[in-house]
Tab-separated table of C-alpha atoms and ligand atoms in Angstrom:
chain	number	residue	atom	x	y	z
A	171	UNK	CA	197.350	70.959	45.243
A	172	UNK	CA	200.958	70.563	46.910
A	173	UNK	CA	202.242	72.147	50.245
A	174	UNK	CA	205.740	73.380	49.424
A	175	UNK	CA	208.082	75.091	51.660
A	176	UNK	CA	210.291	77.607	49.683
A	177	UNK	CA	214.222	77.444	49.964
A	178	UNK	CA	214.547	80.861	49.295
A	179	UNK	CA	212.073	82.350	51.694
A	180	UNK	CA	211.040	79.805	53.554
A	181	UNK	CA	207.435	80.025	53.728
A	182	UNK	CA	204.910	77.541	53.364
A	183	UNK	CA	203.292	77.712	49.996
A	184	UNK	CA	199.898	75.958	48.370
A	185	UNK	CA	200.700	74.935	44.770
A	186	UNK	CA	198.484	74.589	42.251
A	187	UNK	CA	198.407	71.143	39.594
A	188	UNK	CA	199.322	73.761	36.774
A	189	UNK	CA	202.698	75.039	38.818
A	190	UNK	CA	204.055	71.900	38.028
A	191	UNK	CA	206.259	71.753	35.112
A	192	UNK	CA	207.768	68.343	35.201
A	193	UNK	CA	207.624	65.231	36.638
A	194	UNK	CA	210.666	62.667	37.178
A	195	UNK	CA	210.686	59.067	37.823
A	196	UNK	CA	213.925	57.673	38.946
A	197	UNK	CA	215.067	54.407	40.223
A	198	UNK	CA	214.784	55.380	44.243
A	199	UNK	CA	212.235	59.070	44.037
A	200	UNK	CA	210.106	60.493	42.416
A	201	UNK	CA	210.992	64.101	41.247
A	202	UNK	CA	208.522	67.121	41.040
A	203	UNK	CA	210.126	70.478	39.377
A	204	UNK	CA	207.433	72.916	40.966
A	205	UNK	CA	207.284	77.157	39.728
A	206	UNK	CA	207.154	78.415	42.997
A	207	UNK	CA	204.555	81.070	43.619
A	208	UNK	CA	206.504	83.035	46.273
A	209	UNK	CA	209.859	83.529	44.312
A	210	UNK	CA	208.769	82.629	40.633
A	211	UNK	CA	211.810	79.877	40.879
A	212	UNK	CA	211.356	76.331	39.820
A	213	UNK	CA	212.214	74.307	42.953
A	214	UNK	CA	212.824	70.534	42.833
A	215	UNK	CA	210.865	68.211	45.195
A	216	UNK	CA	211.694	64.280	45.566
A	217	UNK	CA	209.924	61.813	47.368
A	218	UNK	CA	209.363	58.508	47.731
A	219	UNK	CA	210.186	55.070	50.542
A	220	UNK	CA	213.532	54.687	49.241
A	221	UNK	CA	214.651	58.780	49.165
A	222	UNK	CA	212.978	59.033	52.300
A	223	UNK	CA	214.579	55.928	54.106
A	224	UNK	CA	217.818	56.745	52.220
A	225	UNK	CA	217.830	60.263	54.257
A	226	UNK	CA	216.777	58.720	57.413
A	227	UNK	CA	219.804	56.327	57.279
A	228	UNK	CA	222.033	59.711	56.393
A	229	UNK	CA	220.333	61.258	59.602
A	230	UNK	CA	220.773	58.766	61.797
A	231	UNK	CA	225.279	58.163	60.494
A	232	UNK	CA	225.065	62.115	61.794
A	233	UNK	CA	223.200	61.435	65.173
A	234	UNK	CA	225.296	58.481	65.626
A	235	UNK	CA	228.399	60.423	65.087
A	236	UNK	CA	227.529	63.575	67.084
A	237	UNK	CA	226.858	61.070	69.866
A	238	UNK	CA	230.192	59.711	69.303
A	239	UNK	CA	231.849	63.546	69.373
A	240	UNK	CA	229.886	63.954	72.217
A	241	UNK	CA	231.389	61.323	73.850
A	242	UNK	CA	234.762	62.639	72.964
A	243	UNK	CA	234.424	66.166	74.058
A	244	UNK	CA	233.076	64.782	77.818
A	245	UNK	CA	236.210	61.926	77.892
A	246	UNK	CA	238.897	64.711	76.923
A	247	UNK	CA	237.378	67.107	79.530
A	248	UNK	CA	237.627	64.694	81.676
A	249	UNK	CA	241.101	63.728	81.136
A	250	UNK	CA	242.529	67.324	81.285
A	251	UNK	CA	240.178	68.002	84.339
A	252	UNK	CA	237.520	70.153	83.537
A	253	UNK	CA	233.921	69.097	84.760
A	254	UNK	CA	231.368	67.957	82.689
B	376	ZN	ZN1	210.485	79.697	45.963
């Protein structure tokens, strides 16, 4: 069995073995092509410690950077006087 969130409706969703209808091993996942009860589509699922630390690093570049606009917006503010 699999716990699968739906893109399309966004529910949570327990799969069944059979609902799987492929399995593909690449060099940093593992992808699972899963017929989604809820909306009949086939959804893709990858995991694995290199997707997952690959997303983590692409999640943490964002936080960084909102940080950094962050920063920004307060300096500018400040600069043209309005407070923070
Ligand atoms: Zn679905």
């Amino acid at each position: 069995m699999l716990l699968i969130t739906c893109p399309v409706t966004r529910t949570d969703e327990l799969v069944a073995d059979r609902r799987i209808r492929s399995i593909a091993n690449h060099p940093t996942h593992v992808a699972l092509h899963v017929e989604c009860p809820q909306c009949g589509a086939v959804h893709v699922y990858r995991t694995g410690r290199r997707w997952e630390q690959a997303r983590t690093r692409v999640a943490d570049r964002a936080a960084a950077q909102s940080a950094v606009d962050a920063a920004v917006v307060t300096a500018r503010a400040a600069r043209v006087g309005i407070p923070a």
